[in-house]
Amino acid sequence: MAAESSLACLSMPVEPLSPSLSITDVADRLLAEDSKAFLSLPVVDEDGVPLGLVSRHALQNIFMMRFGRDLWGRRPALDVMTPALVVSEQLSLEQAARQITGQLRYPITEDFILVDGAGRYRGQGTVLDLLKAMETRMAQRNQILRKALVDLKESQTQLVQSEKMASLGQMVAGVAHELNTPLGYVKNNVQLIDELSRPLFHLAAAQAALADCLDNPACDEAQVAEAFNLAAAARAEAAPEALEADLRQLVGDTLYGLGQIAELVTGLKDFARLDRAMSEDVDLNDCVRSALLIARNNLKGKIEVLQELAELPRLPCAPSQINQVLLNLFNNAAQAMKDGGRLHIKSWADQDNAYLSVQDSGHGMPPEVLRRVFDPFFTTKPVGEGTGLGLSISFKIIQDHGGSIRVASAVGRGTRFLIRLPLRQPAALKRSA
Ligand SMILES: Nc1ncnc2c1ncn2[C@@H]1O[C@H](COP(=O)(O)OP(=O)(O)OP(=O)(O)O)[C@@H](O)[C@H]1O
Ligand SMILES: [Mg+2]
């Protein structure tokens, strides 16, 4: 519905009064009006410009007075006229409502006059109808807004989901890489053990044949001598004394590799407690260690990781969400230190809060980047490398935990994120997804 037409809809083409009409004539007109919709009638000059309104109330007062009709009846309508609220028909419903409510006077103005662009009378409307129309429109708008809010929440959930998938993807890639190294040498070692142990089986078989021969009275001297020679050759080939050290070393290395694999798998399980459940007593330092394990692949090389983790009281939080925050901070730091540097992770606590500082010596950020780091989709990374959601989701997670996350950075010097988490949750943890 066009704005103008909705305002025009509210106006009625009431026949205006001429200012020269006497009060008695006006009273007669009012009596003749069958519609009681309007409590007043418009007065318009000969050019069609509205002059004001004559209200039923004003006339009633006159005719209720003793000799009112005789005293006032002949006087012109102008004498009892009140100023009118005048609104241009070009205004939208909202503009008209704003103008009229801004001009309402006591006694409450009930009617308004509608004029065209040149200020000439076009019709009359009631303030009540206008307010009702506004109420309907607001209800419609509210409904649209409610729907937009639902849509927005849905797309936010989807975004959070896709960021989760992206960080899961990063994590899986990192862990796969981490697993690959020990797996590679465990496989090599097992192949070597297989190769090196083969002569031992030959030796065992040759020695068993010699023992059988010695045990067998049917075996002649020549056969014993041959069996003896074969066993001696197998022994020389297998060289079990030299082999023992090699085999022990290989088995030791293999067990070490398997231990690393087991550690990674445990770390992965701890990290990805995908239930996102809230836990009552979490050691924040465990989250740091678990996220570091997962980010290890990205932090390798020329990055030195310094951990200064003080003993912390256990606190209530959703560890998988905190892990997600930390992984993003560590990965951001690694990406800012492509040429190497130092990642300093520090934790401490006071009476009410635990604190975590994650500081890198990377390229840092200029103020215009720093200002926007927590904005969703803000990224300075090339397409495909960053979605720009990491920090905005981290912000929300920490906020939902009743904590705060702050950042300071200087170009060329590095960046420091400071997380504060309350030791006691004031309210139930809100879930971010
Ligand atoms: N430690 C840091 N050093 C320098 N710049 C940083 C650091 N952490 C964040 N930034 C800047 O903030 C931007 C937003 O970070 P955020 O983690 O939200 O998204 P992203 O890392 O670009 O992408 P995503 O995390 O979704 O993969 C980054 O693109 C980068 O410009
Ligand atoms: Mg990031």
CSV table of C-alpha atoms and ligand atoms in Angstrom, one decimal:
chain,number,residue,atom,x,y,z
A,1,MET,CA,0.0,0.0,0.0
A,2,ALA,CA,1.5,3.4,-1.0
A,3,ALA,CA,2.2,5.7,1.8
A,4,GLU,CA,0.1,8.5,0.4
A,5,SER,CA,-2.9,6.4,-0.4
A,6,SER,CA,-2.9,5.0,3.2
A,7,LEU,CA,-3.2,8.6,4.6
A,8,ALA,CA,-5.8,9.5,2.0
A,9,CYS,CA,-7.8,6.4,3.0
A,10,LEU,CA,-8.1,7.9,6.4
A,11,SER,CA,-9.6,11.2,5.2
A,12,MET,CA,-13.3,11.8,4.3
A,13,PRO,CA,-14.4,14.6,2.0
A,14,VAL,CA,-16.5,16.5,4.6
A,15,GLU,CA,-18.1,19.6,3.1
A,16,PRO,CA,-16.2,22.5,4.7
A,17,LEU,CA,-17.9,25.5,6.3
A,18,SER,CA,-17.5,29.1,5.1
A,19,PRO,CA,-16.2,31.5,7.7
A,20,SER,CA,-19.1,33.8,7.2
A,21,LEU,CA,-21.7,31.3,8.2
A,22,SER,CA,-23.4,32.2,11.5
A,23,ILE,CA,-23.1,30.0,14.5
A,24,THR,CA,-26.8,29.0,14.2
A,25,ASP,CA,-26.3,27.9,10.6
A,26,VAL,CA,-23.3,25.9,11.7
A,27,ALA,CA,-25.3,24.2,14.4
A,28,ASP,CA,-28.0,23.4,11.9
A,29,ARG,CA,-25.4,21.8,9.6
A,30,LEU,CA,-24.1,19.8,12.5
A,31,LEU,CA,-27.5,18.5,13.4
A,32,ALA,CA,-28.1,17.6,9.8
A,33,GLU,CA,-24.8,15.6,9.6
A,34,ASP,CA,-25.9,12.1,10.1
A,35,SER,CA,-22.3,10.9,10.6
A,36,LYS,CA,-21.1,11.3,14.1
A,37,ALA,CA,-17.7,10.3,13.0
A,38,PHE,CA,-16.3,13.8,13.3
A,39,LEU,CA,-16.5,15.8,16.4
A,40,SER,CA,-15.8,19.0,14.5
A,41,LEU,CA,-16.3,20.6,11.1
A,42,PRO,CA,-13.6,22.3,9.0
A,43,VAL,CA,-13.8,26.0,8.1
A,44,VAL,CA,-12.2,26.9,4.8
A,45,ASP,CA,-11.8,30.4,3.2
A,46,GLU,CA,-12.8,31.2,-0.4
A,47,ASP,CA,-9.5,29.9,-1.8
A,48,GLY,CA,-10.0,26.5,-0.1
A,49,VAL,CA,-7.3,27.1,2.5
A,50,PRO,CA,-8.4,25.7,5.9
A,51,LEU,CA,-8.8,28.2,8.7
A,52,GLY,CA,-9.7,25.9,11.6
A,53,LEU,CA,-12.4,23.6,13.1
A,54,VAL,CA,-15.7,24.3,14.8
A,55,SER,CA,-16.2,21.6,17.4
A,56,ARG,CA,-19.6,20.2,18.5
A,57,HIS,CA,-18.4,20.7,22.0
A,58,ALA,CA,-17.9,24.5,21.5
A,59,LEU,CA,-21.4,24.8,20.0
A,60,GLN,CA,-23.0,22.7,22.7
A,61,ASN,CA,-21.5,25.0,25.3
A,62,ILE,CA,-23.1,28.0,23.6
A,63,PHE,CA,-26.5,26.5,23.3
A,64,MET,CA,-26.5,25.2,26.8
A,65,MET,CA,-26.0,28.8,28.1
A,66,ARG,CA,-28.9,30.8,29.1
A,67,PHE,CA,-29.8,32.9,26.0
A,68,GLY,CA,-26.9,31.4,24.3
A,69,ARG,CA,-28.6,31.2,20.9
A,70,ASP,CA,-29.8,34.8,21.1
A,71,LEU,CA,-26.5,36.1,22.3
A,72,TRP,CA,-24.2,34.1,20.1
A,73,GLY,CA,-26.4,32.8,17.3
A,74,ARG,CA,-25.7,35.5,14.8
A,75,ARG,CA,-22.0,35.7,15.3
A,76,PRO,CA,-19.8,34.2,12.6
A,77,ALA,CA,-18.4,30.6,13.0
A,78,LEU,CA,-14.9,32.2,13.1
A,79,ASP,CA,-15.6,33.3,16.7
A,80,VAL,CA,-15.9,29.8,18.0
A,81,MET,CA,-13.4,28.2,15.7
A,82,THR,CA,-10.3,26.4,17.1
A,83,PRO,CA,-7.0,26.0,15.2
A,84,ALA,CA,-6.9,22.8,13.2
A,85,LEU,CA,-4.2,20.2,12.8
A,86,VAL,CA,-3.3,20.4,9.2
A,87,VAL,CA,-1.4,17.7,7.4
A,88,SER,CA,-0.3,17.5,3.8
A,89,GLU,CA,-1.7,14.5,1.9
A,90,GLN,CA,1.8,14.0,0.5
A,91,LEU,CA,3.1,12.8,3.8
A,92,SER,CA,3.4,9.1,4.6
A,93,LEU,CA,1.4,7.6,7.4
A,94,GLU,CA,4.4,7.6,9.7
A,95,GLN,CA,5.3,11.3,8.9
A,96,ALA,CA,1.7,12.4,9.4
A,97,ALA,CA,1.4,10.5,12.7
A,98,ARG,CA,4.7,12.0,13.9
A,99,GLN,CA,3.5,15.5,12.9
A,100,ILE,CA,0.1,15.1,14.5
A,101,THR,CA,1.3,13.5,17.8
A,102,GLY,CA,3.8,16.4,18.0
A,103,GLN,CA,1.0,18.9,17.8
A,104,LEU,CA,-1.6,17.3,20.0
A,105,ARG,CA,-3.1,19.8,22.4
A,106,TYR,CA,-5.4,19.7,25.4
A,107,PRO,CA,-8.4,19.4,25.0
A,108,ILE,CA,-7.3,16.5,22.9
A,109,THR,CA,-7.4,17.3,19.2
A,110,GLU,CA,-9.7,14.6,17.7
A,111,ASP,CA,-9.8,15.6,14.0
A,112,PHE,CA,-7.2,16.7,11.5
A,113,ILE,CA,-7.5,18.4,8.1
A,114,LEU,CA,-5.8,17.1,5.0
A,115,VAL,CA,-4.5,19.6,2.5
A,116,ASP,CA,-2.9,19.2,-1.0
A,117,GLY,CA,0.5,20.4,-2.0
A,118,ALA,CA,-0.8,24.0,-2.4
A,119,GLY,CA,-2.3,23.9,1.1
A,120,ARG,CA,-5.9,23.6,-0.1
A,121,TYR,CA,-8.5,21.6,1.8
A,122,ARG,CA,-8.9,18.0,0.7
A,123,GLY,CA,-10.7,16.3,3.5
A,124,GLN,CA,-10.8,15.5,7.1
A,125,GLY,CA,-9.7,12.5,9.2
A,126,THR,CA,-9.8,11.5,12.9
A,127,VAL,CA,-6.7,11.1,15.0
A,128,LEU,CA,-8.0,7.8,16.4
A,129,ASP,CA,-8.2,6.2,12.9
A,130,LEU,CA,-4.7,7.4,12.2
A,131,LEU,CA,-3.4,5.9,15.4
A,132,LYS,CA,-5.2,2.6,14.7
A,133,ALA,CA,-3.7,2.5,11.2
A,134,MET,CA,-0.3,3.1,12.8
A,135,GLU,CA,-0.9,0.3,15.2
A,136,THR,CA,-1.8,-2.1,12.4
A,137,ARG,CA,1.2,-1.1,10.5
A,138,MET,CA,3.5,-1.6,13.5
A,139,ALA,CA,2.0,-5.0,14.1
A,140,GLN,CA,2.8,-5.9,10.5
A,141,ARG,CA,6.4,-4.5,10.8
A,142,ASN,CA,6.8,-6.4,14.1
A,143,GLN,CA,5.8,-9.6,12.3
A,144,ILE,CA,8.3,-8.9,9.5
A,145,LEU,CA,11.0,-8.2,12.1
A,146,ARG,CA,10.2,-11.3,14.0
A,147,LYS,CA,10.6,-13.4,10.8
A,148,ALA,CA,13.8,-11.6,10.0
A,149,LEU,CA,15.1,-12.4,13.5
A,150,VAL,CA,14.2,-16.1,13.1
A,151,ASP,CA,16.0,-16.1,9.6
A,152,LEU,CA,19.0,-14.4,11.1
A,153,LYS,CA,19.3,-16.8,14.0
A,154,GLU,CA,19.0,-19.7,11.5
A,155,SER,CA,21.8,-18.3,9.3
A,156,GLN,CA,23.9,-17.6,12.4
A,157,THR,CA,23.5,-21.2,13.4
A,158,GLN,CA,24.5,-22.3,9.9
A,159,LEU,CA,27.5,-20.0,10.0
A,160,VAL,CA,28.6,-21.3,13.4
A,161,GLN,CA,28.2,-24.8,12.1
A,162,SER,CA,30.3,-24.1,9.0
A,163,GLU,CA,33.0,-22.5,11.1
A,164,LYS,CA,32.9,-25.5,13.3
A,165,MET,CA,33.3,-27.7,10.3
A,166,ALA,CA,36.1,-25.6,9.0
A,167,SER,CA,38.0,-25.8,12.3
A,168,LEU,CA,37.2,-29.5,12.5
A,169,GLY,CA,38.7,-29.8,8.9
A,170,GLN,CA,41.8,-27.9,10.0
A,171,MET,CA,42.1,-30.0,13.0
A,172,VAL,CA,41.7,-33.2,11.1
A,173,ALA,CA,44.3,-32.1,8.6
A,174,GLY,CA,46.7,-31.2,11.4
A,175,VAL,CA,46.1,-34.4,13.3
A,176,ALA,CA,46.4,-36.5,10.1
A,177,HIS,CA,49.8,-34.9,9.5
A,178,GLU,CA,50.8,-35.5,13.1
A,179,LEU,CA,49.8,-39.1,12.9
A,180,ASN,CA,51.6,-39.6,9.7
A,181,THR,CA,55.2,-39.1,11.1
A,182,PRO,CA,55.0,-41.8,13.8
A,183,LEU,CA,53.0,-44.0,11.6
A,184,GLY,CA,55.6,-43.8,8.9
A,185,TYR,CA,58.5,-44.9,11.1
A,186,VAL,CA,56.4,-47.5,13.0
A,187,LYS,CA,55.7,-49.0,9.6
A,188,ASN,CA,59.4,-48.9,8.5
A,189,ASN,CA,60.5,-50.4,11.8
A,190,VAL,CA,58.0,-53.2,11.5
A,191,GLN,CA,59.2,-54.0,8.0
A,192,LEU,CA,62.8,-53.9,9.2
A,193,ILE,CA,62.0,-56.2,12.1
A,194,ASP,CA,60.4,-58.5,9.6
A,195,GLU,CA,63.5,-58.6,7.4
A,196,LEU,CA,66.0,-58.8,10.2
A,197,SER,CA,64.2,-61.6,12.0
A,198,ARG,CA,64.0,-63.9,8.9
A,199,PRO,CA,67.6,-65.2,9.3
A,200,LEU,CA,66.7,-66.0,12.9
A,201,PHE,CA,63.9,-68.3,11.7
A,202,HIS,CA,66.4,-69.9,9.3
A,203,LEU,CA,68.9,-70.4,12.2
A,204,ALA,CA,66.2,-71.8,14.4
A,205,ALA,CA,65.1,-74.3,11.6
A,206,ALA,CA,68.8,-75.3,11.0
A,207,GLN,CA,69.5,-75.8,14.6
A,208,ALA,CA,66.3,-77.9,15.0
A,209,ALA,CA,67.4,-80.0,12.0
A,210,LEU,CA,70.8,-80.5,13.7
A,211,ALA,CA,69.2,-81.5,17.0
A,212,ASP,CA,66.9,-84.0,15.2
A,213,CYS,CA,69.9,-85.5,13.4
A,214,LEU,CA,71.9,-85.9,16.6
A,215,ASP,CA,68.8,-87.4,18.2
A,216,ASN,CA,68.3,-89.9,15.3
A,217,PRO,CA,70.4,-93.1,15.5
A,218,ALA,CA,69.8,-93.5,11.7
A,219,CYS,CA,71.7,-90.3,11.0
A,220,ASP,CA,75.2,-91.1,9.9
A,221,GLU,CA,78.3,-89.0,10.5
A,222,ALA,CA,78.2,-87.3,7.1
A,223,GLN,CA,74.6,-86.2,7.7
A,224,VAL,CA,75.5,-84.9,11.1
A,225,ALA,CA,78.4,-83.0,9.7
A,226,GLU,CA,76.2,-81.5,7.0
A,227,ALA,CA,73.5,-80.5,9.5
A,228,PHE,CA,76.2,-79.0,11.6
A,229,ASN,CA,77.6,-77.0,8.7
A,230,LEU,CA,74.2,-75.7,7.8
A,231,ALA,CA,73.5,-74.6,11.3
A,232,ALA,CA,76.9,-72.9,11.5
A,233,ALA,CA,76.2,-71.0,8.2
A,234,ALA,CA,72.7,-70.0,9.4
A,235,ARG,CA,74.2,-68.7,12.6
A,236,ALA,CA,76.9,-66.8,10.8
A,237,GLU,CA,74.3,-65.2,8.5
A,238,ALA,CA,71.8,-64.4,11.4
A,239,ALA,CA,74.5,-63.0,13.7
A,240,PRO,CA,72.1,-63.0,16.6
A,241,GLU,CA,74.4,-61.1,19.0
A,242,ALA,CA,74.7,-58.2,16.6
A,243,LEU,CA,71.0,-58.4,15.8
A,244,GLU,CA,69.8,-58.2,19.3
A,245,ALA,CA,70.8,-54.6,19.8
A,246,ASP,CA,69.3,-53.6,16.5
A,247,LEU,CA,66.0,-55.4,17.2
A,248,ARG,CA,65.7,-53.9,20.7
A,249,GLN,CA,66.3,-50.4,19.3
A,250,LEU,CA,63.7,-51.0,16.6
A,251,VAL,CA,61.1,-52.3,19.0
A,252,GLY,CA,61.8,-49.5,21.4
A,253,ASP,CA,61.4,-46.9,18.6
A,254,THR,CA,58.2,-48.6,17.4
A,255,LEU,CA,56.7,-48.5,20.9
A,256,TYR,CA,57.6,-44.9,21.2
A,257,GLY,CA,55.9,-44.1,17.9
A,258,LEU,CA,52.8,-46.1,19.0
A,259,GLY,CA,52.8,-44.1,22.3
A,260,GLN,CA,52.8,-40.9,20.3
A,261,ILE,CA,49.9,-42.1,18.2
A,262,ALA,CA,48.0,-43.1,21.3
A,263,GLU,CA,48.7,-39.6,22.8
A,264,LEU,CA,47.4,-37.9,19.7
A,265,VAL,CA,44.3,-40.0,19.7
A,266,THR,CA,43.6,-39.3,23.4
A,267,GLY,CA,44.3,-35.6,22.7
A,268,LEU,CA,41.9,-35.7,19.8
A,269,LYS,CA,39.2,-37.3,21.9
A,270,ASP,CA,39.7,-34.7,24.7
A,271,PHE,CA,39.7,-31.9,22.2
A,272,ALA,CA,36.7,-32.8,20.2
A,273,ARG,CA,34.2,-33.6,23.0
A,274,LEU,CA,31.6,-32.6,20.4
A,275,ASP,CA,28.7,-32.8,22.9
A,276,ARG,CA,29.7,-29.2,23.7
A,277,ALA,CA,28.6,-30.0,27.2
A,278,MET,CA,29.2,-27.8,30.1
A,279,SER,CA,31.5,-29.4,32.7
A,280,GLU,CA,31.8,-28.3,36.3
A,281,ASP,CA,35.5,-28.6,37.0
A,282,VAL,CA,37.7,-27.9,34.0
A,283,ASP,CA,41.4,-27.2,34.3
A,284,LEU,CA,41.9,-24.4,31.7
A,285,ASN,CA,45.5,-25.5,31.4
A,286,ASP,CA,44.3,-28.9,30.1
A,287,CYS,CA,42.4,-27.0,27.4
A,288,VAL,CA,45.6,-25.2,26.5
A,289,ARG,CA,47.6,-28.4,26.3
A,290,SER,CA,44.9,-30.2,24.3
A,291,ALA,CA,44.6,-27.3,21.8
A,292,LEU,CA,48.4,-27.0,21.5
A,293,LEU,CA,48.6,-30.7,20.6
A,294,ILE,CA,46.1,-30.2,17.8
A,295,ALA,CA,47.7,-27.0,16.6
A,296,ARG,CA,51.2,-28.6,16.8
A,297,ASN,CA,51.4,-29.1,13.1
A,298,ASN,CA,50.8,-25.4,12.4
A,299,LEU,CA,53.2,-24.2,15.1
A,300,LYS,CA,56.1,-26.4,14.0
A,301,GLY,CA,59.2,-25.0,12.5
A,302,LYS,CA,60.6,-21.7,13.6
A,303,ILE,CA,58.0,-21.0,16.2
A,304,GLU,CA,59.0,-21.4,19.8
A,305,VAL,CA,56.2,-22.1,22.2
A,306,LEU,CA,56.6,-20.9,25.8
A,307,GLN,CA,54.1,-22.1,28.3
A,308,GLU,CA,53.9,-20.4,31.7
A,309,LEU,CA,50.8,-22.1,33.2
A,310,ALA,CA,50.1,-21.4,36.8
A,311,GLU,CA,48.1,-23.8,38.9
A,312,LEU,CA,44.4,-22.9,38.4
A,313,PRO,CA,41.3,-23.6,40.3
A,314,ARG,CA,38.9,-25.7,38.3
A,315,LEU,CA,36.1,-23.8,36.7
A,316,PRO,CA,32.8,-24.5,35.0
A,317,CYS,CA,32.9,-24.2,31.2
A,318,ALA,CA,32.2,-26.1,28.0
A,319,PRO,CA,35.8,-27.4,27.3
A,320,SER,CA,35.2,-28.2,23.6
A,321,GLN,CA,34.1,-24.6,23.1
A,322,ILE,CA,37.1,-23.2,24.9
A,323,ASN,CA,39.3,-25.6,22.9
A,324,GLN,CA,37.8,-24.1,19.7
A,325,VAL,CA,38.6,-20.6,20.9
A,326,LEU,CA,42.2,-21.6,21.8
A,327,LEU,CA,42.8,-23.4,18.5
A,328,ASN,CA,41.7,-20.3,16.6
A,329,LEU,CA,44.0,-18.1,18.7
A,330,PHE,CA,47.0,-20.5,18.1
A,331,ASN,CA,46.3,-20.8,14.4
A,332,ASN,CA,45.9,-17.1,14.0
A,333,ALA,CA,49.2,-16.6,15.8
A,334,ALA,CA,50.9,-19.3,13.7
A,335,GLN,CA,49.6,-17.5,10.6
A,336,ALA,CA,51.0,-14.2,11.8
A,337,MET,CA,54.4,-15.7,12.4
A,338,LYS,CA,55.0,-17.4,9.0
A,339,ASP,CA,58.7,-16.5,9.3
A,340,GLY,CA,59.0,-17.8,12.8
A,341,GLY,CA,58.7,-16.2,16.2
A,342,ARG,CA,57.5,-16.9,19.8
A,343,LEU,CA,54.2,-17.9,21.1
A,344,HIS,CA,53.9,-17.1,24.8
A,345,ILE,CA,50.9,-18.7,26.7
A,346,LYS,CA,50.4,-17.7,30.2
A,347,SER,CA,47.7,-18.5,32.7
A,348,TRP,CA,46.9,-17.3,36.2
A,349,ALA,CA,43.9,-16.7,38.5
A,350,ASP,CA,42.6,-14.3,41.1
A,351,GLN,CA,39.7,-14.7,43.5
A,352,ASP,CA,37.0,-14.5,40.9
A,353,ASN,CA,38.5,-15.2,37.5
A,354,ALA,CA,41.0,-17.3,35.6
A,355,TYR,CA,43.1,-15.5,32.9
A,356,LEU,CA,44.8,-16.7,29.8
A,357,SER,CA,47.1,-14.6,27.8
A,358,VAL,CA,48.1,-15.7,24.3
A,359,GLN,CA,50.9,-13.5,22.9
A,360,ASP,CA,52.7,-13.8,19.6
A,361,SER,CA,55.6,-12.0,18.1
A,362,GLY,CA,54.0,-11.9,14.7
A,363,HIS,CA,53.4,-9.1,12.2
A,364,GLY,CA,50.7,-7.5,14.4
A,365,MET,CA,47.8,-5.4,13.2
A,366,PRO,CA,47.3,-1.7,12.3
A,367,PRO,CA,44.5,0.1,14.2
A,368,GLU,CA,42.0,-0.2,11.4
A,369,VAL,CA,42.4,-4.0,11.4
A,370,LEU,CA,42.5,-4.2,15.2
A,371,ARG,CA,39.2,-2.4,15.4
A,372,ARG,CA,37.4,-5.0,13.3
A,373,VAL,CA,38.9,-8.3,14.4
A,374,PHE,CA,35.8,-9.5,16.2
A,375,ASP,CA,33.5,-8.6,13.4
A,376,PRO,CA,32.0,-11.6,11.6
A,377,PHE,CA,33.5,-12.2,8.2
A,378,PHE,CA,36.3,-9.8,8.8
A,379,THR,CA,39.5,-11.3,7.4
A,380,THR,CA,42.7,-10.1,5.9
A,381,LYS,CA,43.5,-13.6,4.7
A,382,PRO,CA,43.2,-14.7,1.1
A,383,VAL,CA,39.9,-16.4,0.0
A,384,GLY,CA,40.0,-20.0,1.1
A,385,GLU,CA,42.5,-19.4,3.9
A,386,GLY,CA,40.2,-17.6,6.3
A,387,THR,CA,36.5,-17.2,6.7
A,388,GLY,CA,36.8,-14.3,9.2
A,389,LEU,CA,34.6,-16.1,11.7
A,390,GLY,CA,37.2,-17.4,14.1
A,391,LEU,CA,37.4,-14.5,16.4
A,392,SER,CA,33.7,-13.5,16.2
A,393,ILE,CA,32.7,-17.0,17.3
A,394,SER,CA,35.4,-17.0,20.0
A,395,PHE,CA,34.1,-13.7,21.3
A,396,LYS,CA,30.6,-15.1,21.5
A,397,ILE,CA,31.7,-18.3,23.2
A,398,ILE,CA,33.6,-16.3,25.9
A,399,GLN,CA,30.7,-13.9,26.3
A,400,ASP,CA,28.3,-16.8,26.7
A,401,HIS,CA,30.6,-18.0,29.5
A,402,GLY,CA,30.3,-14.7,31.2
A,403,GLY,CA,33.9,-13.8,30.5
A,404,SER,CA,35.7,-11.4,28.2
A,405,ILE,CA,38.3,-11.4,25.5
A,406,ARG,CA,40.5,-8.4,24.7
A,407,VAL,CA,43.2,-7.8,22.2
A,408,ALA,CA,46.2,-5.5,21.9
A,409,SER,CA,48.5,-5.3,19.0
A,410,ALA,CA,51.3,-3.3,17.4
A,411,VAL,CA,52.5,-3.6,13.8
A,412,GLY,CA,55.8,-5.4,13.6
A,413,ARG,CA,55.8,-6.3,17.3
A,414,GLY,CA,53.0,-8.8,17.8
A,415,THR,CA,49.6,-9.4,19.2
A,416,ARG,CA,48.2,-10.4,22.6
A,417,PHE,CA,44.8,-11.8,23.4
A,418,LEU,CA,43.6,-11.8,27.0
A,419,ILE,CA,40.8,-14.1,28.0
A,420,ARG,CA,39.1,-13.8,31.4
A,421,LEU,CA,36.7,-16.6,32.6
A,422,PRO,CA,34.8,-16.4,35.8
A,423,LEU,CA,35.5,-19.2,38.3
A,424,ARG,CA,31.8,-19.4,39.1
A,425,GLN,CA,29.0,-19.2,36.5
A,426,PRO,CA,26.4,-16.7,37.5
A,427,ALA,CA,23.7,-18.2,35.2
A,428,ALA,CA,23.3,-21.3,33.2
A,429,LEU,CA,25.7,-21.4,30.3
A,430,LYS,CA,24.1,-20.3,27.1
A,431,ARG,CA,25.0,-22.5,24.2
A,432,SER,CA,26.5,-20.8,21.2
A,433,ALA,CA,25.2,-23.5,18.8
B,1,LIG,N1,47.5,-13.0,16.2
B,1,LIG,C1,47.2,-12.2,15.1
B,1,LIG,N2,48.1,-11.5,14.5
B,1,LIG,C2,47.8,-10.7,13.5
B,1,LIG,N3,46.6,-10.5,13.0
B,1,LIG,C3,45.6,-11.3,13.5
B,1,LIG,C4,45.8,-12.2,14.6
B,1,LIG,N4,44.7,-12.8,15.0
B,1,LIG,C5,43.7,-12.3,14.1
B,1,LIG,N5,44.3,-11.4,13.3
B,1,LIG,C6,43.6,-10.6,12.2
B,1,LIG,O1,42.2,-10.7,12.5
B,1,LIG,C7,41.5,-11.2,11.4
B,1,LIG,C8,40.3,-12.0,11.8
B,1,LIG,O2,40.7,-13.2,12.5
B,1,LIG,P1,39.7,-14.4,12.6
B,1,LIG,O3,40.3,-15.5,13.4
B,1,LIG,O4,38.3,-13.9,13.1
B,1,LIG,O5,39.5,-14.8,11.1
B,1,LIG,P2,40.6,-15.5,10.1
B,1,LIG,O6,41.7,-16.1,10.9
B,1,LIG,O7,40.9,-14.5,9.1
B,1,LIG,O8,39.7,-16.6,9.5
B,1,LIG,P3,39.2,-18.0,10.2
B,1,LIG,O9,39.6,-17.9,11.7
B,1,LIG,O10,37.7,-18.0,10.0
B,1,LIG,O11,39.9,-19.1,9.5
B,1,LIG,C9,42.5,-12.0,10.6
B,1,LIG,O12,42.2,-12.2,9.3
B,1,LIG,C10,43.8,-11.2,10.9
B,1,LIG,O13,43.9,-10.1,10.0
B,2,MG,MG,41.3,-17.3,12.6
